[in-house]
Short mmCIF file of C-alpha atoms and ligand atoms in Angstrom, two decimals:
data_model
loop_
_atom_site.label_atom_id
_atom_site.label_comp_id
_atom_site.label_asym_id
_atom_site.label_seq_id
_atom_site.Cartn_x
_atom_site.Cartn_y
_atom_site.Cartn_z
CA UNK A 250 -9.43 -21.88 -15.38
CA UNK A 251 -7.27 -21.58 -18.34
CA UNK A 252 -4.18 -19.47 -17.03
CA UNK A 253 -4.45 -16.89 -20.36
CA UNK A 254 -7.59 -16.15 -19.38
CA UNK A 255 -8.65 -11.80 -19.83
CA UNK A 256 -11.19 -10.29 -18.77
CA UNK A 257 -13.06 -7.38 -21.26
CA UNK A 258 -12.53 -4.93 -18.15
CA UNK A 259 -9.10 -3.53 -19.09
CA UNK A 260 -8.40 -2.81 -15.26
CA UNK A 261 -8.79 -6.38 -14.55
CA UNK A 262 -5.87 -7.17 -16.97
CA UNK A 263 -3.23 -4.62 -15.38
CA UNK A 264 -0.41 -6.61 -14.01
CA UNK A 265 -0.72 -4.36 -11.00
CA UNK A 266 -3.83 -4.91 -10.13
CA UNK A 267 -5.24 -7.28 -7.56
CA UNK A 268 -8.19 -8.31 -8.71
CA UNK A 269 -7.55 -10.09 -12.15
CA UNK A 270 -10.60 -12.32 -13.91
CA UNK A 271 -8.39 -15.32 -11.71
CA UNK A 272 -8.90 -14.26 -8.60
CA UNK A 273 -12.77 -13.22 -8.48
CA UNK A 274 -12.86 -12.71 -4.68
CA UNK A 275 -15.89 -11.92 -2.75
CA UNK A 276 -16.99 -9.10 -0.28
CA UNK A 277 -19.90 -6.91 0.75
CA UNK A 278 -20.32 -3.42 -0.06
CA UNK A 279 -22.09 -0.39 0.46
CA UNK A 280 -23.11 1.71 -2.20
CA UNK A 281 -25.99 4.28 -2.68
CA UNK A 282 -27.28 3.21 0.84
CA UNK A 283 -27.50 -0.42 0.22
CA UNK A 284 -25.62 -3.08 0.92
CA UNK A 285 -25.15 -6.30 -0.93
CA UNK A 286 -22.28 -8.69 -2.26
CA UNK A 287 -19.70 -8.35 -4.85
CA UNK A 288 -17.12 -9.74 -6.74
CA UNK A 289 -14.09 -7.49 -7.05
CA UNK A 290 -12.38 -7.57 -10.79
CA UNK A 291 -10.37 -4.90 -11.79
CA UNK A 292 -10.93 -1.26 -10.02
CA UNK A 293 -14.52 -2.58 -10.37
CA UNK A 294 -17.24 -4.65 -8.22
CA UNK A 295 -19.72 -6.52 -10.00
CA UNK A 296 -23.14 -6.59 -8.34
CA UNK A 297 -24.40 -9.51 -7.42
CA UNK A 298 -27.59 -8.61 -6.13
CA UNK A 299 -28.16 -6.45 -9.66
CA UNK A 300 -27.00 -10.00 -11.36
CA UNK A 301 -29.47 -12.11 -9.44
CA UNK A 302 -32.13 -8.89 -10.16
CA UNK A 303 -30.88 -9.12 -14.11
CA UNK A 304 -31.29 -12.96 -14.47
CA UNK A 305 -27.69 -13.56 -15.48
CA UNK A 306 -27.54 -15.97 -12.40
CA UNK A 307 -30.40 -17.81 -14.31
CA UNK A 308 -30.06 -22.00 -13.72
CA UNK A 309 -27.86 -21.90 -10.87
CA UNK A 310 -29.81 -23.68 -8.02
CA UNK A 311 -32.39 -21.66 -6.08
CA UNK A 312 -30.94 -21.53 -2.40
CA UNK A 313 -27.66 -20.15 -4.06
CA UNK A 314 -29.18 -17.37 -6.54
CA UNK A 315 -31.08 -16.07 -2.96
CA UNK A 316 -27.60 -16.51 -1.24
CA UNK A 317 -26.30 -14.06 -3.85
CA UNK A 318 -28.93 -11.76 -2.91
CA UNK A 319 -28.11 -11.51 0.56
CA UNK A 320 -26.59 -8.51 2.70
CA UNK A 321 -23.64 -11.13 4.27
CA UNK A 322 -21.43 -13.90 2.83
CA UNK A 323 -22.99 -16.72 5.66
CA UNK A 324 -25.56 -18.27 3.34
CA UNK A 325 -23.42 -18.50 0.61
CA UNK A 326 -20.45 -20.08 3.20
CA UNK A 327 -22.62 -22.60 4.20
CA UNK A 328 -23.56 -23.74 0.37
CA UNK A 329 -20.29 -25.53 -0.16
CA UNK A 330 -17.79 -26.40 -2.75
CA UNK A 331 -20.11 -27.41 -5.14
CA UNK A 332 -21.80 -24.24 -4.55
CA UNK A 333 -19.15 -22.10 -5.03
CA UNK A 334 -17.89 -23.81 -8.11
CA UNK A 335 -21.17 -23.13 -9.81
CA UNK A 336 -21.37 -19.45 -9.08
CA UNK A 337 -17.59 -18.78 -10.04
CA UNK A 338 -17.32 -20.34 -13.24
CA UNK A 339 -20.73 -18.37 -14.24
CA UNK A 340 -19.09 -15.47 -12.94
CA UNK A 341 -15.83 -15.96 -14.98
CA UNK A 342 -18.35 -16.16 -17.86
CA UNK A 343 -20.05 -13.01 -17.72
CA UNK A 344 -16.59 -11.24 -17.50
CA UNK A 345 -14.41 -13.01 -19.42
CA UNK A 346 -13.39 -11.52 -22.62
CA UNK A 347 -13.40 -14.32 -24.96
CA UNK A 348 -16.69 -15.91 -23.78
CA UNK A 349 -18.84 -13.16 -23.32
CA UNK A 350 -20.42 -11.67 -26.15
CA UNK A 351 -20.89 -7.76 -26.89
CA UNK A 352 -24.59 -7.90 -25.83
CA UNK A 353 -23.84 -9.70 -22.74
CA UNK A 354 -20.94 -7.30 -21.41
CA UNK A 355 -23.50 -4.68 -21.86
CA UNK A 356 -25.41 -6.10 -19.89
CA UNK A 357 -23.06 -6.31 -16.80
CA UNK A 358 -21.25 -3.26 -17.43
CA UNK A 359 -24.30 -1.57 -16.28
CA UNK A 360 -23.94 -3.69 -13.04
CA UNK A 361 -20.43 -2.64 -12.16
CA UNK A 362 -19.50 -0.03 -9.30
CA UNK A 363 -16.57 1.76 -9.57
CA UNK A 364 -14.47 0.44 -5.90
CA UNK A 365 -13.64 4.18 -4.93
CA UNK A 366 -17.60 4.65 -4.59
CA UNK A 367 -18.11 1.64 -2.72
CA UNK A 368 -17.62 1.50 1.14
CA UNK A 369 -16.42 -1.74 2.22
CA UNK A 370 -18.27 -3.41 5.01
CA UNK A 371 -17.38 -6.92 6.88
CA UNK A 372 -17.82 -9.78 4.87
CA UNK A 373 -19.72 -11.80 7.02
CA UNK A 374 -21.75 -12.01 10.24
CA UNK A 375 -18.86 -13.48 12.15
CA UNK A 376 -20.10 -15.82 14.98
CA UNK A 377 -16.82 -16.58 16.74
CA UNK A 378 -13.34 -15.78 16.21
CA UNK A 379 -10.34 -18.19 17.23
CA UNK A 380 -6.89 -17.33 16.39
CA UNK A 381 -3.78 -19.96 16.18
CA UNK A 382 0.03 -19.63 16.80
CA UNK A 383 1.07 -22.00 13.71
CA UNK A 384 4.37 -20.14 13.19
CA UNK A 385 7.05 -21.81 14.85
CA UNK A 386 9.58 -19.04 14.20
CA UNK A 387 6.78 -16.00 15.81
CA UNK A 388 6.78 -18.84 18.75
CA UNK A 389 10.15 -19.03 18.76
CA UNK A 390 11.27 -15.90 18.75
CA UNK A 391 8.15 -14.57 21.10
CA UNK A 392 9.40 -17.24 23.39
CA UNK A 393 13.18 -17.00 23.53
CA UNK A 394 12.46 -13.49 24.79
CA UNK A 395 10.46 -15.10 28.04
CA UNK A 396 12.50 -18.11 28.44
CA UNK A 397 16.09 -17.93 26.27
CA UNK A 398 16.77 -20.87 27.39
CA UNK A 399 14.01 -22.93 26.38
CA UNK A 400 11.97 -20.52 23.79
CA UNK A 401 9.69 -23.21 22.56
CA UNK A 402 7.39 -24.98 24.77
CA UNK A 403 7.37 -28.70 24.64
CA UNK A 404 3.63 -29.33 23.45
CA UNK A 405 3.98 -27.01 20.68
CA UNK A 406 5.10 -30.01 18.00
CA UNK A 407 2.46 -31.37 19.16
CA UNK A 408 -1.03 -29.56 19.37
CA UNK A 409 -1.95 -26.69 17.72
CA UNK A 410 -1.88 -23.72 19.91
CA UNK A 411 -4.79 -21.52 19.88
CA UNK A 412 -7.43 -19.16 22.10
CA UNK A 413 -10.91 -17.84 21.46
CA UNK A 414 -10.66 -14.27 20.31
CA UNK A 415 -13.30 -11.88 20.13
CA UNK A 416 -15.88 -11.61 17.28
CA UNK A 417 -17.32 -8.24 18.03
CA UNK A 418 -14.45 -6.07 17.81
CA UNK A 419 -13.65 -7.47 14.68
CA UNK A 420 -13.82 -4.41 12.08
CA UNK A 421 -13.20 -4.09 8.18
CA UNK A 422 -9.61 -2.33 6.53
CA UNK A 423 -9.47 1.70 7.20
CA UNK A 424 -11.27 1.92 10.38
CA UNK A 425 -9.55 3.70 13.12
CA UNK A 426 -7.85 1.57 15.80
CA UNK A 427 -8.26 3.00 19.29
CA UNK A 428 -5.61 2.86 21.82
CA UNK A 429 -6.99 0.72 24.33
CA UNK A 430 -6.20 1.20 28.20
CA UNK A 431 -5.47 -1.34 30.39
CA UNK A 432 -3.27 -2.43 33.51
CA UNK A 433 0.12 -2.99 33.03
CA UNK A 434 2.78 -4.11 35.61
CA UNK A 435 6.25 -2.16 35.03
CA UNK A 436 9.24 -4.33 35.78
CA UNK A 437 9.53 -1.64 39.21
CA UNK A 438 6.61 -0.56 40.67
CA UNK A 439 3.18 -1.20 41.07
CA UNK A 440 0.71 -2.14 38.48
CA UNK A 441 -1.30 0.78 37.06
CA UNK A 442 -3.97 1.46 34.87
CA UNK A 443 -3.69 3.41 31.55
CA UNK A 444 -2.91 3.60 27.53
CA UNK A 445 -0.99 1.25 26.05
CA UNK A 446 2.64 2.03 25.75
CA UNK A 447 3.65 -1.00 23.64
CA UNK A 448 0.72 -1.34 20.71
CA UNK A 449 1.76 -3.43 18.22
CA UNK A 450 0.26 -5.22 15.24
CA UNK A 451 0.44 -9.17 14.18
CA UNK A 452 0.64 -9.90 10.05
CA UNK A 453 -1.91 -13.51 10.02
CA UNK A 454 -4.18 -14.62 7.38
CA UNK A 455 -7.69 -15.24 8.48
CA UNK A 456 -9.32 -18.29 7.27
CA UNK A 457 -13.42 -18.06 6.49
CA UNK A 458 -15.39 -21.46 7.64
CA UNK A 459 -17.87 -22.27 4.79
CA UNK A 460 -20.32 -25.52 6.20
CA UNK A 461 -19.74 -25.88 9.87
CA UNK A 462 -20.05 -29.71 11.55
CA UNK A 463 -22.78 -29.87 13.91
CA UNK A 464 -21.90 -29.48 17.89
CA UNK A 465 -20.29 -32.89 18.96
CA UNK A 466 -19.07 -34.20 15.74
CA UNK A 467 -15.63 -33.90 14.00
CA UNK A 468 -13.97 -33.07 10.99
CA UNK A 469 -11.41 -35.65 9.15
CA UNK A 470 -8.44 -33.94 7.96
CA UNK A 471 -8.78 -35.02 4.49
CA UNK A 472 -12.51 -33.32 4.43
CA UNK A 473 -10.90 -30.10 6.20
CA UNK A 474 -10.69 -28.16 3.25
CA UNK A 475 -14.38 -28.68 2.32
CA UNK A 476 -15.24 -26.38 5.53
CA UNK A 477 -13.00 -23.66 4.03
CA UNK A 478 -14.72 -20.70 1.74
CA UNK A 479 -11.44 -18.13 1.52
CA UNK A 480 -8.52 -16.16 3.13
CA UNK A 481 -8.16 -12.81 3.83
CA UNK A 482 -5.81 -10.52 5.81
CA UNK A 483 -5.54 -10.28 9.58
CA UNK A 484 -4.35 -7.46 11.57
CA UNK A 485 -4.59 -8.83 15.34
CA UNK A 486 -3.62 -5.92 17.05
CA UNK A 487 -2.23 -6.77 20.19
CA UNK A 488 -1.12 -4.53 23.68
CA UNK A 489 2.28 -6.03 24.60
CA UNK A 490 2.51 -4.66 28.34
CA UNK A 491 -1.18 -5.23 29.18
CA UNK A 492 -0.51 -8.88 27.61
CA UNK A 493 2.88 -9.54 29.86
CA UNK A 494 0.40 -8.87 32.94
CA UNK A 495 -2.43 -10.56 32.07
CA UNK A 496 -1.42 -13.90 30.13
CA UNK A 497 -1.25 -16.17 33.10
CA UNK A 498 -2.64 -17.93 33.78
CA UNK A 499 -5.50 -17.82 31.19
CA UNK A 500 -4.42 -16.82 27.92
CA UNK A 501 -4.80 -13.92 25.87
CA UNK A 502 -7.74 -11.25 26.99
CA UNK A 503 -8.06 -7.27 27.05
CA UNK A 504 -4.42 -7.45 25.20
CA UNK A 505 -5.95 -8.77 22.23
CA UNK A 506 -9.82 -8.18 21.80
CA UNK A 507 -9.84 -4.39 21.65
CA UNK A 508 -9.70 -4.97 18.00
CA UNK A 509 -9.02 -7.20 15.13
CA UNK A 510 -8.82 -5.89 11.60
CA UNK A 511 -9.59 -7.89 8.67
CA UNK A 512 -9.32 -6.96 4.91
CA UNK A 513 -12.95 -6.75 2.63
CA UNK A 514 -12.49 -9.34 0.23
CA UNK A 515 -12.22 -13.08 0.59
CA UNK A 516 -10.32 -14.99 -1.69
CA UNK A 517 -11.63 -18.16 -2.86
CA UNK A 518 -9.35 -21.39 -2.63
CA UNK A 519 -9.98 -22.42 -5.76
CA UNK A 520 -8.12 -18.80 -6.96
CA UNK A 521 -5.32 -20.51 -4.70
CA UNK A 522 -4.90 -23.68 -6.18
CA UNK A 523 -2.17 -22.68 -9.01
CA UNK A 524 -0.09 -21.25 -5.58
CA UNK A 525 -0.65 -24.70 -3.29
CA UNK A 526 3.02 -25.99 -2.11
CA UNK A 527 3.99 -28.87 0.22
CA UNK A 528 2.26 -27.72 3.78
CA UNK A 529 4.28 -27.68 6.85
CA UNK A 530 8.08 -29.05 6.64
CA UNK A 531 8.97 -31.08 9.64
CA UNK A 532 12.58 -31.28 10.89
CA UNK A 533 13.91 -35.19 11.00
CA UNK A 534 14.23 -35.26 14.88
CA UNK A 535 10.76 -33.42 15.22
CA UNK A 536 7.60 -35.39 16.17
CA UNK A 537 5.40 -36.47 13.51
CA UNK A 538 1.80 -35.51 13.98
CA UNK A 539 -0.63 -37.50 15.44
CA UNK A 540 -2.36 -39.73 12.82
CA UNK A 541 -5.80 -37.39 12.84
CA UNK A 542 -3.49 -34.97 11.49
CA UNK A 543 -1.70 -36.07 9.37
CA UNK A 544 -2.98 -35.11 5.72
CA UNK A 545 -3.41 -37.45 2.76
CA UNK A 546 -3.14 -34.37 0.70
CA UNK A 547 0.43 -33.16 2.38
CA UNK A 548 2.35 -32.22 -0.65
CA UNK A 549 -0.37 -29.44 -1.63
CA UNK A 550 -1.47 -28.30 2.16
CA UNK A 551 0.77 -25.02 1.65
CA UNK A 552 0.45 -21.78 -0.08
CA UNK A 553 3.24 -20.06 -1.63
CA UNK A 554 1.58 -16.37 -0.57
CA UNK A 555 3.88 -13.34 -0.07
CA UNK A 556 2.36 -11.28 2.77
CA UNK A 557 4.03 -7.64 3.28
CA UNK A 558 3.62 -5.05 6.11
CA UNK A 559 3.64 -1.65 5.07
CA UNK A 560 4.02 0.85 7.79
CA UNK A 561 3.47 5.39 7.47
CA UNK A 562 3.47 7.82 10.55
CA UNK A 563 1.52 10.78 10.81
CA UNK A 564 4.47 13.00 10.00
CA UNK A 565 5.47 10.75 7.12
CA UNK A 566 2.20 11.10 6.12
CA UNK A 567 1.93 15.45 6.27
CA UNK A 568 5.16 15.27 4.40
CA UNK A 569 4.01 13.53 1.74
CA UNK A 570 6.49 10.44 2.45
CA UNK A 571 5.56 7.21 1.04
CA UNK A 572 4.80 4.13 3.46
CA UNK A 573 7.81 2.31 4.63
CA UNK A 574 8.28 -1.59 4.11
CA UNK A 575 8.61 -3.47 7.59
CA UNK A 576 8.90 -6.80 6.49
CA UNK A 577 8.38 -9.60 3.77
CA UNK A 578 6.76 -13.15 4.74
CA UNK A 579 4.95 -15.83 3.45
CA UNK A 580 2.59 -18.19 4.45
CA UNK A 581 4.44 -21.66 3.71
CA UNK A 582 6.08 -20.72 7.09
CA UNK A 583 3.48 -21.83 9.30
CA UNK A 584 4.34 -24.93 11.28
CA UNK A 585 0.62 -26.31 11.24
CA UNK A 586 -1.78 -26.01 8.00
CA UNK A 587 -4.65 -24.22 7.60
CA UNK A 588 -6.34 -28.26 7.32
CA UNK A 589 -4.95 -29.33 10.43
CA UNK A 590 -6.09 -26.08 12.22
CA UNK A 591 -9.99 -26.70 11.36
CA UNK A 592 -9.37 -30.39 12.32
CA UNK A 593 -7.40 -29.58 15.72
CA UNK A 594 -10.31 -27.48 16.17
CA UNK A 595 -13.45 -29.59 15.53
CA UNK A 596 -11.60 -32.72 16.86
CA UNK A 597 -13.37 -32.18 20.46
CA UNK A 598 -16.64 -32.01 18.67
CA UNK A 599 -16.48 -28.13 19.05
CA UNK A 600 -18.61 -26.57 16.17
CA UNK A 601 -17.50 -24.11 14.10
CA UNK A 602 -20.40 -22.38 11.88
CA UNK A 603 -20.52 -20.60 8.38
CA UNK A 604 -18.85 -17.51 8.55
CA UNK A 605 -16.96 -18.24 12.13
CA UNK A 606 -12.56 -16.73 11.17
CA UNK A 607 -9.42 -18.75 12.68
CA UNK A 608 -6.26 -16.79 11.99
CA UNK A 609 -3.53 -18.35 11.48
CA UNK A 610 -1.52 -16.70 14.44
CA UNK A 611 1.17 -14.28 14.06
CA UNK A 612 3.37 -15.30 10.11
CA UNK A 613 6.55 -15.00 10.81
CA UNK A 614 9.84 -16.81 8.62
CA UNK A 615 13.20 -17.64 9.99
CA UNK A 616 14.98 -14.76 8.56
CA UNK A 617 15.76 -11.11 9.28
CA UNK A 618 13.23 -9.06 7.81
CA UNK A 619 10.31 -11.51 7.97
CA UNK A 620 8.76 -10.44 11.14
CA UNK A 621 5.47 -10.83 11.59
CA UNK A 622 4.89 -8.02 14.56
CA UNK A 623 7.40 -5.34 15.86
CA UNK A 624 7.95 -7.18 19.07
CA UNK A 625 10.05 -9.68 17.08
CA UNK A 626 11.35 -6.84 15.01
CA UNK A 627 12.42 -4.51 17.84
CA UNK A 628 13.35 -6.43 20.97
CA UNK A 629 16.13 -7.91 18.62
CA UNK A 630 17.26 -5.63 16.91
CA UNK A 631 16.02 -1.74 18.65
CA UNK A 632 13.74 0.66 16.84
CA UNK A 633 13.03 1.19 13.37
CA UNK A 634 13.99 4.65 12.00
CA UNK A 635 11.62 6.02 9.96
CA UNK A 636 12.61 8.71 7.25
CA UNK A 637 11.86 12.02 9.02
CA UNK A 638 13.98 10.97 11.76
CA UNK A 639 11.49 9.05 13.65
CA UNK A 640 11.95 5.81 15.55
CA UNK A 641 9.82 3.29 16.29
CA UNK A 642 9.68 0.75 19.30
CA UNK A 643 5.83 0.23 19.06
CA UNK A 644 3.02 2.11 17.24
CA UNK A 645 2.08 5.78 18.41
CA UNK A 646 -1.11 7.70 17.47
CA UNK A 647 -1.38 8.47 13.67
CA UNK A 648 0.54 5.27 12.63
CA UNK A 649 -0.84 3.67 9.93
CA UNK A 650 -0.38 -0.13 9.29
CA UNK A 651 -0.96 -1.85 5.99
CA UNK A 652 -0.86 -5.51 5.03
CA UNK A 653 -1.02 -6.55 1.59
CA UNK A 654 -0.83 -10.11 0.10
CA UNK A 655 -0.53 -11.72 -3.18
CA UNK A 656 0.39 -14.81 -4.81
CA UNK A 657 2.36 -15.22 -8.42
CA UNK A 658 3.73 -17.82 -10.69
CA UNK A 659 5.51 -17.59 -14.12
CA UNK A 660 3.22 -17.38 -16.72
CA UNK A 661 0.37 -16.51 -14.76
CA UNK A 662 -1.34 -13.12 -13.73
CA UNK A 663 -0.58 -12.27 -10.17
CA UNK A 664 -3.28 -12.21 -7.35
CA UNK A 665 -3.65 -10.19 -4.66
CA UNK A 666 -6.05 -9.64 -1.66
CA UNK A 667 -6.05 -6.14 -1.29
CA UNK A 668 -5.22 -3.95 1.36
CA UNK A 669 -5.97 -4.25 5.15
CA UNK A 670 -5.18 -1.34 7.21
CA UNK A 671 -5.99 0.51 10.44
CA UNK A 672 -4.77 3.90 11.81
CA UNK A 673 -4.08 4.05 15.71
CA UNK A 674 -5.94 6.84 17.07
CA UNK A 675 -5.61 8.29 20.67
CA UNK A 676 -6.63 6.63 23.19
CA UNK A 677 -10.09 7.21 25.17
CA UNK A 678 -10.52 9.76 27.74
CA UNK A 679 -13.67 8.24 28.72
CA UNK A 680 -14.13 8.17 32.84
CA UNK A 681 -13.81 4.77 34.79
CA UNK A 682 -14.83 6.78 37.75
MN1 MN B 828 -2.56 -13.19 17.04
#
């Protein structure tokens, strides 16, 4: 897509906004009682059940004009590349300033929603959820508070870490987050049972599986990418006490799956490919990867995306205070690509499906400030003060956590996935006897 490109929806052209006629990302939305998909553009959603309904999706093939139709993003996921190329530049079409003529923007500005009316719903029917640990300086850091003398466990070079997360739990940007209860062990004492004193939240990008590979096959790292419809946001809230307890000898459980927040809109890889950098930079004296995953396509594996965590208390909040930066990342930092984590994954012959989410683990970058989660943050360097007087080890009711992400190069319009956010509530009183 030519990189001048304007869209005759003025919104879409402010340099602030996320959603310029470039980026064209998809979600599903709720407006008037129903629920169907859009594109975001601007402070706008165009309808794409209303364009299907209209006949501006008119010669695109049949199974992908019903896709559009559709209350999640699965059918479309499983269409493919091709697919997706199709619908997109049709899209750009029908909103793009030069190419669209008067009648025709008539025509779809009656199929636009204002986003403040809209309520945002999950993109997808997610089947299963895995999340990674592809940042070697979250693992590093995590670690050297465990084991400070050997932080960084001697397969990780070697096989991408990872664990089945939860898929039900997992709820769309601005839903409350509920403080779960669990047992913890304190350092003296005996283990006990109650809320979380140590909630915390972990800055990933989630990665949306577009055709899956049937149940006992693989997927070759140079076809990785084919299997990938978008990115968003992931907020993988995480109990650091009831984790301590309960991580061995299985893995992450209770700590993790009370809830995972993801943000609405998915951004399509092609919207990424002016922001594609070399993937994963391996030290000299550091193992290569094994040959299955090692990409052909190595130099452009990475994405230069700036991911920021955003972070207001409830008194902040009644005082009118604006939301306080945590920390800056970006996603080149991971250790492992988003193509060798769908090829790790598949490589047993697992099968992932249209509309299953990795995450990417944790993104945190070597420096100060780039923290992915307040563990990091805190255990090195004590609490945050927040203005108000506040501090902050871990998260306490009425917190609010945002995430926003974007990606920018000279000359071009920046592009941004929106926000993903969750506000800690009290935990449950509920009785468990
Ligand atoms: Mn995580």
């Amino acid at each position: 897509m030519a990189v001048s490109k304007r869209s005759w929806i003025t919104s879409a052209n402010d340099p602030v906004s996320d959603f310029p006629i470039q980026n064209l990302p998809y979600g599903v939305f709720c407006h008037r009682g129903e629920t169907r998909i859009g594109v975001a553009i601007g402070d706008r959603i165009l309808d794409l059940r209303a364009c299907v309904r209209e006949g501006l999706l008119a010669g695109l093939a049949d199974e992908l004009v019903a896709a559009c139709g559709a209350e999640v993003l699965n059918p479309l996921m499983s269409l493919g590349r091709g697919a997706w190329r199709g619908l997109r530049a049709r899209i750009t079409e029908l909103l793009d300033a030069d190419e669209a003529s008067k009648a025709m923007q008539g025509r779809v500005e009656a199929l636009l929603v204002p986003m403040r009316e809209a309520v945002m719903q999950l993109p997808a029917q997610i089947g299963d959820y895995t999340d990674f640990y592809a940042s070697i300086h979250h693992a590093t850091r995590v670690g050297r508070l465990f084991r400070p003398e050997n932080p960084l466990l001697p397969n990780y070079k070697h096989v991408p870490i990872g664990y089945h997360g939860r898929a039900s739990s997992i709820v769309v940007s601005g839903q409350e987050i509920r403080r779960p209860r669990g047992q913890t062990k304190p350092s003296a004492g005996e283990p006990e049972f109650g809320p979380t004193k140590s909630l915390d939240y972990e800055l990933e990008v989630g990665v949306f599986v577009g055709p899956g590979n049937a149940l006992g096959r693989s997927i070759p790292i140079a076809e990785a990418e084919e299997h990938v419809f978008g990115l968003c946001l992931v907020n993988d809230w995480s109990a650091r006490d009831m984790q301590a307890w309960e991580y061995q000898p299985l893995g992450p459980f209770l700590a993790k799956n009370f809830a995972t927040t993801i943000s609405p809109w998915i951004v399509p890889m092609e919207a990424l490919a002016p922001f594609r950098v070399r993937g994963p930079e391996r030290a000299a004296d550091d193992p290569a990867p094994m040959a299955h995953l090692r990409s052909p396509s190595a130099e452009t594996d990475g994405f230069d995306l700036t991911l920021r965590v955003y972070l207001e208390s409830r008194q902040m909040r009644q005082a009118g205070a604006a939301p306080i930066l945590l920390s800056t990342g970006n996603l080149r930092a991971l250790y492992w690509s988003i193509a060798q984590l769908v090829t790790h994954h598949a490589s047993n012959g697992c099968n992932l499906r249209p509309g299953d989410l990795l995450a990417t683990g944790t993104v945190s970058g070597a420096a100060t400030g780039s923290e992915g989660c307040l563990l990091e943050k805190t255990r090195e360097h004590g609490p945050i003060a927040l203005p108000g007087g506040e501090l902050r080890t871990f998260l306490e009711d009425g917190d609010r956590v945002t995430f926003r992400a974007g990606a920018q190069r000279a000359g071009m319009p920046r592009i941004g996935f929106g926000e993903c956010a969750g506000t800690i509530a009290a935990a449950s009183r509920d009785r468990l006897l």
